[in-house]
Coordinates of C-alpha atoms and ligand atoms in Angstrom, one line a residue:
X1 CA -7.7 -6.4 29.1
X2 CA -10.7 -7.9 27.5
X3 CA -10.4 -10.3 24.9
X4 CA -12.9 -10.6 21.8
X5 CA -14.2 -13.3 19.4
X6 CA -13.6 -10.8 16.4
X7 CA -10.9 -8.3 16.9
X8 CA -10.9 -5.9 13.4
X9 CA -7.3 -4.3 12.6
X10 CA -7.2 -1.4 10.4
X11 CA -5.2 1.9 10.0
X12 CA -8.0 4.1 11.3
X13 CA -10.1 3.1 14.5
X14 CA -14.0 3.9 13.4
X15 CA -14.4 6.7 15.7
X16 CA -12.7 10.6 14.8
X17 CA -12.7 13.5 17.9
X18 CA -15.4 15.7 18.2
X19 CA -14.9 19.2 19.2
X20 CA -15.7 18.4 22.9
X21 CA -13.1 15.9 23.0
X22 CA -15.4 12.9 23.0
X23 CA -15.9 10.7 20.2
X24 CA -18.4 10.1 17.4
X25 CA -18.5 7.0 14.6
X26 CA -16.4 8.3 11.7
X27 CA -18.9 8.2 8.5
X28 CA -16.9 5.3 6.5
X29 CA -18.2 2.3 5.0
X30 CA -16.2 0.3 6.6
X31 CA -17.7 1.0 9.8
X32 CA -21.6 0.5 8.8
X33 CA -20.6 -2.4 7.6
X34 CA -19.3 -4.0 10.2
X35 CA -21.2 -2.3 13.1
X36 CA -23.6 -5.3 12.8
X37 CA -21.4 -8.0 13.3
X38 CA -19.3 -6.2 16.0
X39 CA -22.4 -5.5 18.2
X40 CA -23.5 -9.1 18.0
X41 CA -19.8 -10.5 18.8
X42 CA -19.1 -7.9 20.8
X43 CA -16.1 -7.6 18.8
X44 CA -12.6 -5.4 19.1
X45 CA -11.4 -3.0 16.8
X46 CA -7.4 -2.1 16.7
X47 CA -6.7 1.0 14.8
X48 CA -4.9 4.2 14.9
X49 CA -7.2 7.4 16.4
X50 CA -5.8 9.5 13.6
X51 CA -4.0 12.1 15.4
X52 CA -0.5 11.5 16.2
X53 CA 1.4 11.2 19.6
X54 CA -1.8 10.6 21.0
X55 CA -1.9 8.0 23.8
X56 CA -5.1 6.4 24.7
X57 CA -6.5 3.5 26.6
X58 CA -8.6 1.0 25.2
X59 CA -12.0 1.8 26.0
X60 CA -15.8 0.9 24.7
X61 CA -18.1 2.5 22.3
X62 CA -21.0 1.9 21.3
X63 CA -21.0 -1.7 21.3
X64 CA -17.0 -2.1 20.3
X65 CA -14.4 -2.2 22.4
X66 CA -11.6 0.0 21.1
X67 CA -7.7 -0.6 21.2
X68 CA -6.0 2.7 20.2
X69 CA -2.5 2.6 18.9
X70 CA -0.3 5.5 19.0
X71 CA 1.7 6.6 16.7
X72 CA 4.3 9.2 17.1
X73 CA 4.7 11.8 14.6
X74 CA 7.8 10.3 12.7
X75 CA 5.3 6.9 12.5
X76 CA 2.8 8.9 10.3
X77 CA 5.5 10.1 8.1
X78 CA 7.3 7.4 7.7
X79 CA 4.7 4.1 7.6
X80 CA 1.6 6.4 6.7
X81 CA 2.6 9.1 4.4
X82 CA 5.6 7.7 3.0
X83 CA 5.4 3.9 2.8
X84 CA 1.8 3.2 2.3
X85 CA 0.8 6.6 0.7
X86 CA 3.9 7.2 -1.4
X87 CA 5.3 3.8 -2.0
X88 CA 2.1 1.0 -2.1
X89 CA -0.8 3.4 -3.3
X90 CA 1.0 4.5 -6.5
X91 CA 2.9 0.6 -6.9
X92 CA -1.3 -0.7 -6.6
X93 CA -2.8 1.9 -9.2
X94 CA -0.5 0.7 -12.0
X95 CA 2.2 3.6 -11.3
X96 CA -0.1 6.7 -12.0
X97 CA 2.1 8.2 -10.4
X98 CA 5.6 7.2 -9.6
X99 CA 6.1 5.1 -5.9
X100 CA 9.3 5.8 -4.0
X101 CA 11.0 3.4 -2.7
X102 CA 12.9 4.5 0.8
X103 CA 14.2 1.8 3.0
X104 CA 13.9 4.3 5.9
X105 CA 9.9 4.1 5.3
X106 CA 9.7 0.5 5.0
X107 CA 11.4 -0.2 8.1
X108 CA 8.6 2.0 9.6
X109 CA 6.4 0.2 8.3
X110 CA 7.7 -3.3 9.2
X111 CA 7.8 -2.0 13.1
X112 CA 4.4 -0.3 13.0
X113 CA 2.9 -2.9 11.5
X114 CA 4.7 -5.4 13.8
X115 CA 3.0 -3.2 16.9
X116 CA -0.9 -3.5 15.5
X117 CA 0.0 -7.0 15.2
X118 CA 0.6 -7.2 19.1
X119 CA -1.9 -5.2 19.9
X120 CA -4.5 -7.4 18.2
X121 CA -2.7 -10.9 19.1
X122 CA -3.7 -9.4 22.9
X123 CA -7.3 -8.5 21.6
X124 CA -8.0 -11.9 20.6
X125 CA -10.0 -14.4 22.8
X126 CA -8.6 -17.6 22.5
X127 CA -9.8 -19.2 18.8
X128 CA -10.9 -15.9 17.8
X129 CA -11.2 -14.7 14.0
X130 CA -8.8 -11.5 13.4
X131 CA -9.8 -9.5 10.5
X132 CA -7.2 -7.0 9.1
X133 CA -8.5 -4.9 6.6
X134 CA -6.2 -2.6 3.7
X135 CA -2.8 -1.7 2.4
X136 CA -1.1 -0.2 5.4
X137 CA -0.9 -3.6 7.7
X138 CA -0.3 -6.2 4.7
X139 CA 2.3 -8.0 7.1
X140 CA -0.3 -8.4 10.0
X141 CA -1.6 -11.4 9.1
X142 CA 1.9 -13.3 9.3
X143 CA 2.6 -11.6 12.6
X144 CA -0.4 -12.2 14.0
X145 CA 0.1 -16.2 13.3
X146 CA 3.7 -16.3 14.7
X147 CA 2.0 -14.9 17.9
X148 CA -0.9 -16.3 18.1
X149 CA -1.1 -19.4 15.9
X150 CA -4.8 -20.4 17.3
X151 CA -7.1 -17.7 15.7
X152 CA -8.6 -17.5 12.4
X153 CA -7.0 -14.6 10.3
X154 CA -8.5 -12.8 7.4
X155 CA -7.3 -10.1 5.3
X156 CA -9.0 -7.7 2.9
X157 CA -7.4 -5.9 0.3
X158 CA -9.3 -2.6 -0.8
X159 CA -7.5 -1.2 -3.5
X160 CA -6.1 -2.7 -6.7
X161 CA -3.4 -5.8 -6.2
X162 CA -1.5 -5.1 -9.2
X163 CA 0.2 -7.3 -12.1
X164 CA 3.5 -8.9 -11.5
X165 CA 5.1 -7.2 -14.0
X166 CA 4.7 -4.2 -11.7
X167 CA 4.6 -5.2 -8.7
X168 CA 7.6 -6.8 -9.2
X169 CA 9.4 -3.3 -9.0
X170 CA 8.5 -3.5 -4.6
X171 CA 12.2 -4.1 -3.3
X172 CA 10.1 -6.4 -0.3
X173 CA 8.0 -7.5 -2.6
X174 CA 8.9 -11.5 -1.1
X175 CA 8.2 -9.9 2.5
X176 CA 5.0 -8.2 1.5
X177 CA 3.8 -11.5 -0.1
X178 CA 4.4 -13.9 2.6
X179 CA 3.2 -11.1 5.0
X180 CA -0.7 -11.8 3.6
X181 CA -0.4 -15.4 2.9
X182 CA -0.7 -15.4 6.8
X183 CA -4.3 -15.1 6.3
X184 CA -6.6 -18.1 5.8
X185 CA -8.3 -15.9 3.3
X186 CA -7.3 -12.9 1.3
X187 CA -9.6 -11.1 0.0
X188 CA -9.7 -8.5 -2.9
X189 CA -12.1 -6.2 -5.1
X190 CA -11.9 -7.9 -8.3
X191 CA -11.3 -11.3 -9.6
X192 CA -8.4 -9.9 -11.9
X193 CA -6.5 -8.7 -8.4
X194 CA -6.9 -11.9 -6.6
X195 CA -5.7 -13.2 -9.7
X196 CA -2.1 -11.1 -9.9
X197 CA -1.7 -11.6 -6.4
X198 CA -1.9 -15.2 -7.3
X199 CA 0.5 -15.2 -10.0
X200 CA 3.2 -12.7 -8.0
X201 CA 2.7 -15.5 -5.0
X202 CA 3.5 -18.5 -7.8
X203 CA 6.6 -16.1 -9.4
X204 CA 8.4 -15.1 -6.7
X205 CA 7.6 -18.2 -3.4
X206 CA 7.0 -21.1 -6.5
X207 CA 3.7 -22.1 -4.5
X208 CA 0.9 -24.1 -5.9
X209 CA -2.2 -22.6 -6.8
X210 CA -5.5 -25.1 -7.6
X211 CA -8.4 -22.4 -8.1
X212 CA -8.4 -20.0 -5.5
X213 CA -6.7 -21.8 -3.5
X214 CA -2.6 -21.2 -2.9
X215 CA -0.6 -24.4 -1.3
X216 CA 1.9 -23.2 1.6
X217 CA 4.4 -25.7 2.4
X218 CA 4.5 -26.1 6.0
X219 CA 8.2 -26.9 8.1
X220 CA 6.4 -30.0 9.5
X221 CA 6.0 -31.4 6.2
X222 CA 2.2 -30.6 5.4
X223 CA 0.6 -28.8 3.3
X224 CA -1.7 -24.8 4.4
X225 CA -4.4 -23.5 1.8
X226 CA -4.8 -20.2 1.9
X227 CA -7.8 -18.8 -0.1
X228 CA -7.2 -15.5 -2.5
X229 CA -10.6 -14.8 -4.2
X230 CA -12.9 -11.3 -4.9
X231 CA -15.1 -10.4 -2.4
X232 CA -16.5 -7.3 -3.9
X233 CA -17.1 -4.6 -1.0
X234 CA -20.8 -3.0 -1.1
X235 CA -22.8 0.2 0.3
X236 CA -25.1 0.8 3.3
X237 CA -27.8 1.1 0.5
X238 CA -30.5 0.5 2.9
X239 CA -29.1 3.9 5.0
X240 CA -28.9 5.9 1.4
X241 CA -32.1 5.4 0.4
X242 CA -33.7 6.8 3.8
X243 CA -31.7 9.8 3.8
X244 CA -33.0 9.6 -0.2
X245 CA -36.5 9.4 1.1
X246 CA -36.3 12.6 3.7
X247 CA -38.3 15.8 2.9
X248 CA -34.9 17.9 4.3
X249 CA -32.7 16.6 2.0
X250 CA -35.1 16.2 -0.9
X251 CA -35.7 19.9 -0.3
X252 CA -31.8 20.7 0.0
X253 CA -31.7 19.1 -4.0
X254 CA -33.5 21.6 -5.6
X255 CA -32.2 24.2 -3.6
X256 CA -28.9 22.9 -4.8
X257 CA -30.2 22.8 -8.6
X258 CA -31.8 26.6 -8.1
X259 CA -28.5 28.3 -6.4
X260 CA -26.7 26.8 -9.9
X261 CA -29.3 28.5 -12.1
X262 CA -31.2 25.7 -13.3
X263 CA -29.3 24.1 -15.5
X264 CA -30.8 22.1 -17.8
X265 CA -28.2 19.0 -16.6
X266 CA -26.2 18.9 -13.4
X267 CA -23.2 16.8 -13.7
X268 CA -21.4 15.3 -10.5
X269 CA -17.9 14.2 -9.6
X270 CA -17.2 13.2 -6.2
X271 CA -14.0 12.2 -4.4
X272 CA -10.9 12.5 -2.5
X273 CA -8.7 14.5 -4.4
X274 CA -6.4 11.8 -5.1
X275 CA -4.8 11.2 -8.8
X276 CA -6.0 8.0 -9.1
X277 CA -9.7 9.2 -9.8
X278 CA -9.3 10.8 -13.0
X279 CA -10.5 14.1 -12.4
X280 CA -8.6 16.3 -14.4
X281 CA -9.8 13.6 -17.3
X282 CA -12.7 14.9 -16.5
X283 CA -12.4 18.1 -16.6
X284 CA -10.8 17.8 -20.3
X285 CA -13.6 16.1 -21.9
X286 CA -15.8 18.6 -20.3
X287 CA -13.9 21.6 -21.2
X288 CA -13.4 20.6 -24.8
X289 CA -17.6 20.1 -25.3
X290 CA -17.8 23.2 -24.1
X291 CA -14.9 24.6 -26.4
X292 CA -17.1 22.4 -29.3
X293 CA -19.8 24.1 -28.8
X294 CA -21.7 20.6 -28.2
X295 CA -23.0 21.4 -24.3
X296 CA -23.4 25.2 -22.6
X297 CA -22.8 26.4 -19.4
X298 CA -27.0 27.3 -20.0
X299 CA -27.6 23.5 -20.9
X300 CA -24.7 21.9 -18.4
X301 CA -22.7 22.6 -15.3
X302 CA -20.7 20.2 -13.8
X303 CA -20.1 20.3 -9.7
X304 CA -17.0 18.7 -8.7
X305 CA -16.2 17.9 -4.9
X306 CA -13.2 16.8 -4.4
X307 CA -12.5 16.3 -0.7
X308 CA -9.2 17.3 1.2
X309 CA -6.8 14.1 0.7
X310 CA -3.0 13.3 2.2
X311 CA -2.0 17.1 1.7
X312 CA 0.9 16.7 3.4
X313 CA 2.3 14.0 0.1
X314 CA 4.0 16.1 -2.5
X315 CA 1.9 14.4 -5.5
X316 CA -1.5 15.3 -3.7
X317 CA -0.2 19.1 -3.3
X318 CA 1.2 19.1 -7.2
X319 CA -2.2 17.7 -8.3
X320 CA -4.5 19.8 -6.6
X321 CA -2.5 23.0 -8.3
X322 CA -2.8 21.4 -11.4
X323 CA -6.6 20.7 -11.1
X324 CA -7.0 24.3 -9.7
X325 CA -5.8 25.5 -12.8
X326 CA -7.7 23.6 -15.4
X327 CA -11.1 24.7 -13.2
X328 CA -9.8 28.4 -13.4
X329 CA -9.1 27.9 -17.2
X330 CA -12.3 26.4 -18.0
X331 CA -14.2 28.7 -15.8
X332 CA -12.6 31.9 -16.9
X333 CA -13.6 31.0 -20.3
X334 CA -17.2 30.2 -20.3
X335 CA -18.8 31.5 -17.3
X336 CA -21.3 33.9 -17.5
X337 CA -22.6 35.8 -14.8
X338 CA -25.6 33.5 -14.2
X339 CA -23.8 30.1 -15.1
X340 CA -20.8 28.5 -14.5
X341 CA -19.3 25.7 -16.2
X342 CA -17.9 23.9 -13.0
X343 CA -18.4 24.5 -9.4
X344 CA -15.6 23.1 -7.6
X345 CA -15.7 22.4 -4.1
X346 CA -12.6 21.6 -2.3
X347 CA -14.2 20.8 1.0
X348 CA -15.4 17.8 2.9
X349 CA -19.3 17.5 3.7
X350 CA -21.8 15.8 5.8
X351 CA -23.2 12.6 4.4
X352 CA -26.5 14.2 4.3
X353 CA -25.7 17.1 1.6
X354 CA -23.8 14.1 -0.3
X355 CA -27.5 12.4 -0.7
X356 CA -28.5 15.8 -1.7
X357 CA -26.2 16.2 -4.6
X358 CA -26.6 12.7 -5.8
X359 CA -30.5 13.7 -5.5
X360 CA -29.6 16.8 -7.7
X361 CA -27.4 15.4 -10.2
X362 CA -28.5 13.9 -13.6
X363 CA -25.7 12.2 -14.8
X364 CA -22.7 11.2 -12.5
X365 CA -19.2 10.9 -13.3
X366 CA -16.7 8.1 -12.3
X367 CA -13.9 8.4 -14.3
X368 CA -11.0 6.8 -12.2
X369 CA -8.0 5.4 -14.2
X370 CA -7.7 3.0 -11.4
X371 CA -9.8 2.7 -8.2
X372 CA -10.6 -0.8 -5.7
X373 CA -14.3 -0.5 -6.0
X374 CA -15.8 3.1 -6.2
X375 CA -18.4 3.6 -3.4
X376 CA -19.6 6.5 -4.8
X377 CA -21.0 4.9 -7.9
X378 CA -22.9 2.6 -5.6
X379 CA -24.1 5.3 -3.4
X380 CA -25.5 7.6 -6.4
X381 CA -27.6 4.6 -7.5
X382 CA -28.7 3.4 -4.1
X383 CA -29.9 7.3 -3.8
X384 CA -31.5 7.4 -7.1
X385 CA -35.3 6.5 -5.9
X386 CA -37.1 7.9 -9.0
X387 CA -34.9 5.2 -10.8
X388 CA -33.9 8.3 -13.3
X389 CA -30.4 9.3 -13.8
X390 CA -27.0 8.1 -15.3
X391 CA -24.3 6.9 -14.1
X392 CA -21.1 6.9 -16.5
X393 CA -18.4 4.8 -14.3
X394 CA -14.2 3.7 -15.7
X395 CA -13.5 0.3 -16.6
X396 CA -10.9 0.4 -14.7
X397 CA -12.9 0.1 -10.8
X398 CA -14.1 -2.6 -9.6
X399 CA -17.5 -1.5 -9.2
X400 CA -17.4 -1.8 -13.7
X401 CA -17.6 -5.5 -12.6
X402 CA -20.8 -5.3 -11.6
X403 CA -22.3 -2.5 -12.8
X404 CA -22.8 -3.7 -16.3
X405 CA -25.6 -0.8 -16.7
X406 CA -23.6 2.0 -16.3
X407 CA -22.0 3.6 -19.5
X408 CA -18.9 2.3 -19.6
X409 CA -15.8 4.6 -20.4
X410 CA -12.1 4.5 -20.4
X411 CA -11.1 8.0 -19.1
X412 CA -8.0 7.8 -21.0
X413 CA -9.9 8.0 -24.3
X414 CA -10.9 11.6 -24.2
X415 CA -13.1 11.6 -27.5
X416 CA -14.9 8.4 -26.3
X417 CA -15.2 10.5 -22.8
X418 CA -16.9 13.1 -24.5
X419 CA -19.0 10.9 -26.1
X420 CA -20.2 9.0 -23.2
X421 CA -20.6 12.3 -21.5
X422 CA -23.3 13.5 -24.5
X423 CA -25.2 10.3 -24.7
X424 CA -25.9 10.5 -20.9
X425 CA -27.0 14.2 -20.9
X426 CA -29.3 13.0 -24.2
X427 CA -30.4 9.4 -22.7
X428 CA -34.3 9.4 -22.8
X429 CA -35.9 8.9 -19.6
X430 CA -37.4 5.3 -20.5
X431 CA -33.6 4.2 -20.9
X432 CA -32.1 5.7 -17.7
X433 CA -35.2 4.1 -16.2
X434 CA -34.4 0.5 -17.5
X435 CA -30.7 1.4 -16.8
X436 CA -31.2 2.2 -13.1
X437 CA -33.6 0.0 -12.1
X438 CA -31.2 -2.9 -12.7
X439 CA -28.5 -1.3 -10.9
X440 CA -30.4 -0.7 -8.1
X441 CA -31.5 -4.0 -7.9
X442 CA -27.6 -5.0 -7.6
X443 CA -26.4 -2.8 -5.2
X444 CA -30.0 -3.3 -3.0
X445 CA -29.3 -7.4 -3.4
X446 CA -25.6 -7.3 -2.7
X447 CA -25.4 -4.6 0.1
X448 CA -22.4 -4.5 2.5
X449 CA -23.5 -6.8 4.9
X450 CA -23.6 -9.2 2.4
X451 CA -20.2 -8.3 1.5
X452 CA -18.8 -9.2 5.5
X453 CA -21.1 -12.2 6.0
X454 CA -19.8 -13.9 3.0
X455 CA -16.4 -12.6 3.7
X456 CA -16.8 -14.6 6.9
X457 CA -18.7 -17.5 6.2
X458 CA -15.7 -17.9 3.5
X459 CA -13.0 -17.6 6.2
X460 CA -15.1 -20.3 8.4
X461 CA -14.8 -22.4 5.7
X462 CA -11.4 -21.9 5.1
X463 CA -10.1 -22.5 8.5
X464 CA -12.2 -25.6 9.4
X465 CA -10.9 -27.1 5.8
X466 CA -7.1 -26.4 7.2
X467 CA -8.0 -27.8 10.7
X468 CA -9.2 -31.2 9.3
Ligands
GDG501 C1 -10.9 3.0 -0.9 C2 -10.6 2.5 -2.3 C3 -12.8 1.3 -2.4 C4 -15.9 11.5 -0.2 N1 -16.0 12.8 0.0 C5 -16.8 13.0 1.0 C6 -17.3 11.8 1.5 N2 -16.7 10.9 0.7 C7 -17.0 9.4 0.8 C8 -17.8 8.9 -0.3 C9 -17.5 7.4 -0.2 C10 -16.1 7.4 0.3 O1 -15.8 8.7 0.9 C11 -15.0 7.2 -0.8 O2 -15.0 5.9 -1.2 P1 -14.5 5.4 -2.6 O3 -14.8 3.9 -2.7 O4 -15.2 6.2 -3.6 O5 -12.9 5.7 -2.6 P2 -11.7 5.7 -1.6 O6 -11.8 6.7 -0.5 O7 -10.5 5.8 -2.5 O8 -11.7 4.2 -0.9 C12 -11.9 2.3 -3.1 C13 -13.0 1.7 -0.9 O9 -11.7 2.0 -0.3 C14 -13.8 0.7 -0.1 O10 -13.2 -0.6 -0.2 O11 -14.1 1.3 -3.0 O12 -11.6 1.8 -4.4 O13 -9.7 3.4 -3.0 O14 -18.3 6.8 0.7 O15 -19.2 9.2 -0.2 N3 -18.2 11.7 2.5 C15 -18.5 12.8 3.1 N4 -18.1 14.0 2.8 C16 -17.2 14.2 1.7 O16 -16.8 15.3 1.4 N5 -19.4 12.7 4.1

């Protein structure tokens, strides 16, 4: 058993099986961004390998020593589809669609979350800083304390935390809390999430907060500050803009544009087919300028990937029918034999062709009704070399935050949708220059190494304050 100065938990290890049965890095951001840091520590990463009942020894890669943890196929229904996917995702995104609540899942989840916790506690040189990232392992950090009370534990929080009002509804909602506050620092998207999480910890365990820092009594009498504050995640932009720079996949754009028929505008919406991006929000305010007679399937199509997501929960299944639909509406309607009003793609493709559509698209479309931080808003801009384009992104993600240049939208207000969606395909090329240029500027200046380095230095910080 080796043990590691920064041991990284998360749901997924960074790695996904190949067809030869080896093992190749798994394209998440996640993973680029801490590859640097975990070659230079040599670090561990604990995580499941995505396929269940599959038992593995720990073994190296690539610079990071692996730590597989199996999980049997009752495990992935039960703590992954059911408790984190059907239960926490919908509780975090403000209810969009209804969590359920089955005490049968959350024991699951307390006993798988209770085995990563183990796993890394044996990971972890002695001193060493344990990161646990997301959602699925929100009572890691406590665990990992009662074991291993030495280390330095961090926590990040990728998706929404919500207000108390609703995340008051979580039957372990007192669990759940006291489960992160093991962590020295707790980090979240946005301000505004670090914020509720503040308020539920003050509501329901009547600790102290003094700015971002939360007072946990101790039994000995003293006093433990953990730290809850926004450390927005970033992009690879660095990696985007070479594969924005190759001939291949420069070539591959117009290629893309030319197989659509040259439409005047290409519109894009990329992501998981989850309900908590707004796609069928989308779809509507598309549909109805087309029904309006203000854009043409000669003028305007809209390509829409939306990647294979959790098919297995019932709300991902009912959504996907329902988005089929609208597309087969819309399409039936307006297409012509050259043009079509929206090519949907219900597949998954290499990072490369990504570039390619974000190379081919004018105008792209974030439209989420809730979302952490929205990657693929940063990602468009990072590709956007020429400095042309526009990017139309939800208030309601936390990359709205930062992105102050992007025309803001809430996708709940169809009209205003509509309207965003027209002043982007008329936006002069002067103005989507001075537009993209600054968001370039702040997704190049504030890339995702950024994000983990200050994430760290933060967590330093924060345990050497609690040690003196
Ligand atoms: C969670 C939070 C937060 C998508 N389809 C394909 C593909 N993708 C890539 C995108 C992007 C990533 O997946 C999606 O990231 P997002 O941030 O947009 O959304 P979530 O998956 O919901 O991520 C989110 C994030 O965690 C990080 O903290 O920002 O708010 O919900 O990188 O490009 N990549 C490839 N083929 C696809 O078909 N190669």
């Amino acid at each position: 058993m080796t043990q590691a100065e920064l041991v990284v938990v998360a749901n997924r290890l960074p790695v996904d099986r190949d067809d030869a049965g080896g093992w190749r890095t798994s394209p998440g951001g996640l993973v680029t961004a801490l590859e640097p840091v975990m070659r230079r520590t040599q670090g561990a990463w604990v995580g499941w390998p995505g396929q269940a009942e599959l038992h593995l020894e720990e073994f190296d890669f690539e610079g990071t020593h692996l730590v597989p943890v199996t999980l049997s196929a009752e495990d992935v229904e039960l703590y992954y589809e059911g408790f984190s996917n059907d239960t926490i995702w919908p509780l975090y995104h403000d209810v969009i669609a209804a969590p359920r609540y089955r005490r049968e899942w959350w024991n699951a989840y307390v006993a798988v979350n209770s085995r990563f916790a183990d796993a890394a506690a044996a990971a972890a040189a002695p001193g060493a800083t344990v990161w646990v990232q997301d959602y699925q392992l929100q009572l890691v950090p406590k665990m990992v304390r009662e074991l291993r009370p030495d280390v330095t534990i961090g926590y990040f929080h990728h998706i929404p935390f919500p207000a108390y009002g609703l995340f008051s509804q979580l039957p372990w909602r007192r669990q759940v809390l006291e489960g992160l506050l093991g962590a020295d620092v707790i980090g979240f998207q946005r301000t505004g999430d670090a914020g509720n999480f503040a308020r539920a910890v003050h509501r329901q365990l009547r600790y102290e907060t003094r700015a971002s820092g939360i007072r946990i009594p101790q039994d000995d009498g003293s006093v433990r500050i953990a730290l809850a504050k926004a450390f927005p995640i970033s992009i690879d932009a660095s990696a985007y803009v070479r594969m924005a720079q190759r001939p291949d996949i420069q070539a591959r754009a117009r290629q893309i544009r030319d197989e659509l028929g040259n439409p005047e505008k290409i519109l894009l919406g990329v992501d998981r087919l989850d309900y908590t991006k707004g796609i069928r929000h989308r779809m509507k305010a598309f549909g109805e300028l087309l029904r309006d007679d203000r854009l043409s399937v000669e003028r305007a199509t809209l390509v829409q990937v939306a990647s294979p997501s959790r098919e297995r929960v019932a709300a991902y299944m009912q959504l996907r029918d329902e988005i089929e639909l609208t597309v087969g509406r819309i399409n039936g309607t307006y297409d012509t034999m050259e043009h079509t009003a929206i090519r949907y793609l219900h597949q998954a493709f290499p990072r490369e062709e990504m570039v390619a559509l974000y190379l081919a698209a004018d105008v792209m479309l974030v439209t989420a009704l809730r979302d952490g931080m929205n990657l693929v808003a940063k990602e468009y801009i990072a590709s956007r070399l020429d400095n042309r384009g526009v990017l139309v992104l939800s208030e309601f993600t936390g990359a709205a935050d930062e992105l102050g240049s992007a025309i803001r939208i809430n996708p709940h207000d169809i009209e205003g949708l509509k309207d965003a969606i027209m002043q982007a395909v008329d936006m002069p090329p002067a103005e989507q220059g001075r537009r993209m240029r600054k968001l370039r500027r702040r997704v190049q200046e504030h890339d995702v190494e950024a994000w983990s380095q200050a994430f760290l230095a933060a967590l330093h910080d924060a345990h050497r304050a609690n040690a003196s």
